[in-house]
mmCIF file of C-alpha atoms in Angstrom:
data_model
loop_
_atom_site.group_PDB
_atom_site.id
_atom_site.type_symbol
_atom_site.label_atom_id
_atom_site.label_comp_id
_atom_site.label_asym_id
_atom_site.label_seq_id
_atom_site.Cartn_x
_atom_site.Cartn_y
_atom_site.Cartn_z
ATOM 1 C CA UNK A 1 0.009 0.145 0.434
ATOM 2 C CA UNK A 2 1.022 3.630 -0.490
ATOM 3 C CA UNK A 3 1.732 5.943 2.309
ATOM 4 C CA UNK A 4 -1.343 8.009 3.807
ATOM 5 C CA UNK A 5 -0.688 11.692 2.640
ATOM 6 C CA UNK A 6 -2.268 14.734 4.445
ATOM 7 C CA UNK A 7 -3.707 16.348 1.340
ATOM 8 C CA UNK A 8 -4.205 19.934 3.311
ATOM 9 C CA UNK A 9 -0.626 19.957 4.454
ATOM 10 C CA UNK A 10 0.445 18.672 0.461
ATOM 11 C CA UNK A 11 -1.638 21.675 -0.892
ATOM 12 C CA UNK A 12 -0.364 23.936 1.486
ATOM 13 C CA UNK A 13 3.588 23.015 0.926
ATOM 14 C CA UNK A 14 2.593 22.793 -3.059
ATOM 15 C CA UNK A 15 1.392 26.900 -2.347
ATOM 16 C CA UNK A 16 4.468 27.862 -0.306
ATOM 17 C CA UNK A 17 6.810 26.555 -3.220
ATOM 18 C CA UNK A 18 4.889 28.286 -5.746
ATOM 19 C CA UNK A 19 4.799 31.309 -3.526
ATOM 20 C CA UNK A 20 8.613 31.202 -3.035
ATOM 21 C CA UNK A 21 8.889 30.504 -6.742
ATOM 22 C CA UNK A 22 7.006 33.572 -7.883
ATOM 23 C CA UNK A 23 9.199 35.503 -5.271
ATOM 24 C CA UNK A 24 12.396 34.817 -6.385
ATOM 25 C CA UNK A 25 11.230 35.890 -9.835
ATOM 26 C CA UNK A 26 10.428 38.985 -8.355
ATOM 27 C CA UNK A 27 13.173 39.942 -6.578
ATOM 28 C CA UNK A 28 15.417 39.319 -9.753
ATOM 29 C CA UNK A 29 12.509 41.404 -12.092
ATOM 30 C CA UNK A 30 12.245 44.540 -9.828
ATOM 31 C CA UNK A 31 14.640 44.201 -7.193
ATOM 32 C CA UNK A 32 17.659 46.981 -7.159
ATOM 33 C CA UNK A 33 20.960 46.390 -5.321
ATOM 34 C CA UNK A 34 21.553 48.850 -2.713
ATOM 35 C CA UNK A 35 24.300 50.584 -4.299
ATOM 36 C CA UNK A 36 22.438 51.841 -7.053
ATOM 37 C CA UNK A 37 18.949 52.647 -4.847
ATOM 38 C CA UNK A 38 21.867 54.940 -2.703
ATOM 39 C CA UNK A 39 23.562 56.456 -6.039
ATOM 40 C CA UNK A 40 20.035 57.374 -7.241
ATOM 41 C CA UNK A 41 18.895 59.033 -3.833
ATOM 42 C CA UNK A 42 21.735 60.898 -3.750
ATOM 43 C CA UNK A 43 21.447 62.206 -7.261
ATOM 44 C CA UNK A 44 18.246 62.963 -6.102
ATOM 45 C CA UNK A 45 19.117 64.768 -2.535
ATOM 46 C CA UNK A 46 21.625 66.840 -5.144
ATOM 47 C CA UNK A 47 19.119 67.870 -8.035
ATOM 48 C CA UNK A 48 16.823 69.219 -4.918
ATOM 49 C CA UNK A 49 19.552 70.705 -3.095
ATOM 50 C CA UNK A 50 20.626 72.452 -6.931
ATOM 51 C CA UNK A 51 17.172 73.446 -7.951
ATOM 52 C CA UNK A 52 16.829 75.175 -4.037
ATOM 53 C CA UNK A 53 20.107 76.712 -4.672
ATOM 54 C CA UNK A 54 18.502 78.525 -8.153
ATOM 55 C CA UNK A 55 15.226 80.073 -6.098
ATOM 56 C CA UNK A 56 14.693 83.698 -6.493
ATOM 57 C CA UNK A 57 15.597 85.732 -3.173
ATOM 58 C CA UNK A 58 13.270 88.573 -2.488
ATOM 59 C CA UNK A 59 14.775 91.032 -0.167
ATOM 60 C CA UNK A 60 13.928 92.575 2.900
ATOM 61 C CA UNK A 61 11.963 95.333 0.878
ATOM 62 C CA UNK A 62 9.606 92.853 -1.002
ATOM 63 C CA UNK A 63 8.530 91.244 2.802
ATOM 64 C CA UNK A 64 7.868 94.633 4.213
ATOM 65 C CA UNK A 65 5.692 96.104 1.460
ATOM 66 C CA UNK A 66 1.841 95.068 1.748
ATOM 67 C CA UNK A 67 -0.864 94.872 -0.511
ATOM 68 C CA UNK A 68 -2.863 98.170 -0.177
ATOM 69 C CA UNK A 69 -6.818 97.944 -0.291
ATOM 70 C CA UNK A 70 -8.960 100.839 -1.130
ATOM 71 C CA UNK A 71 -10.483 102.477 1.653
ATOM 72 C CA UNK A 72 -14.101 101.031 2.472
ATOM 73 C CA UNK A 73 -15.163 104.238 4.393
ATOM 74 C CA UNK A 74 -14.745 106.476 1.277
#
């Protein structure tokens, strides 16, 4: 006679193997090496710093000026 097999355990074991295979495939397809990820983050930070450095500086006089509204009493 053959060996008795618990079908629930066999089904779950097969599903686990399938999930692990899919995860391995996704790691290869979508995974980014740490060095490249850090390099990209460094470049983004440098670009943001350069962009912020090119912002126009409004002088002190521009900040003191307030918009004037027409008098409501006249």
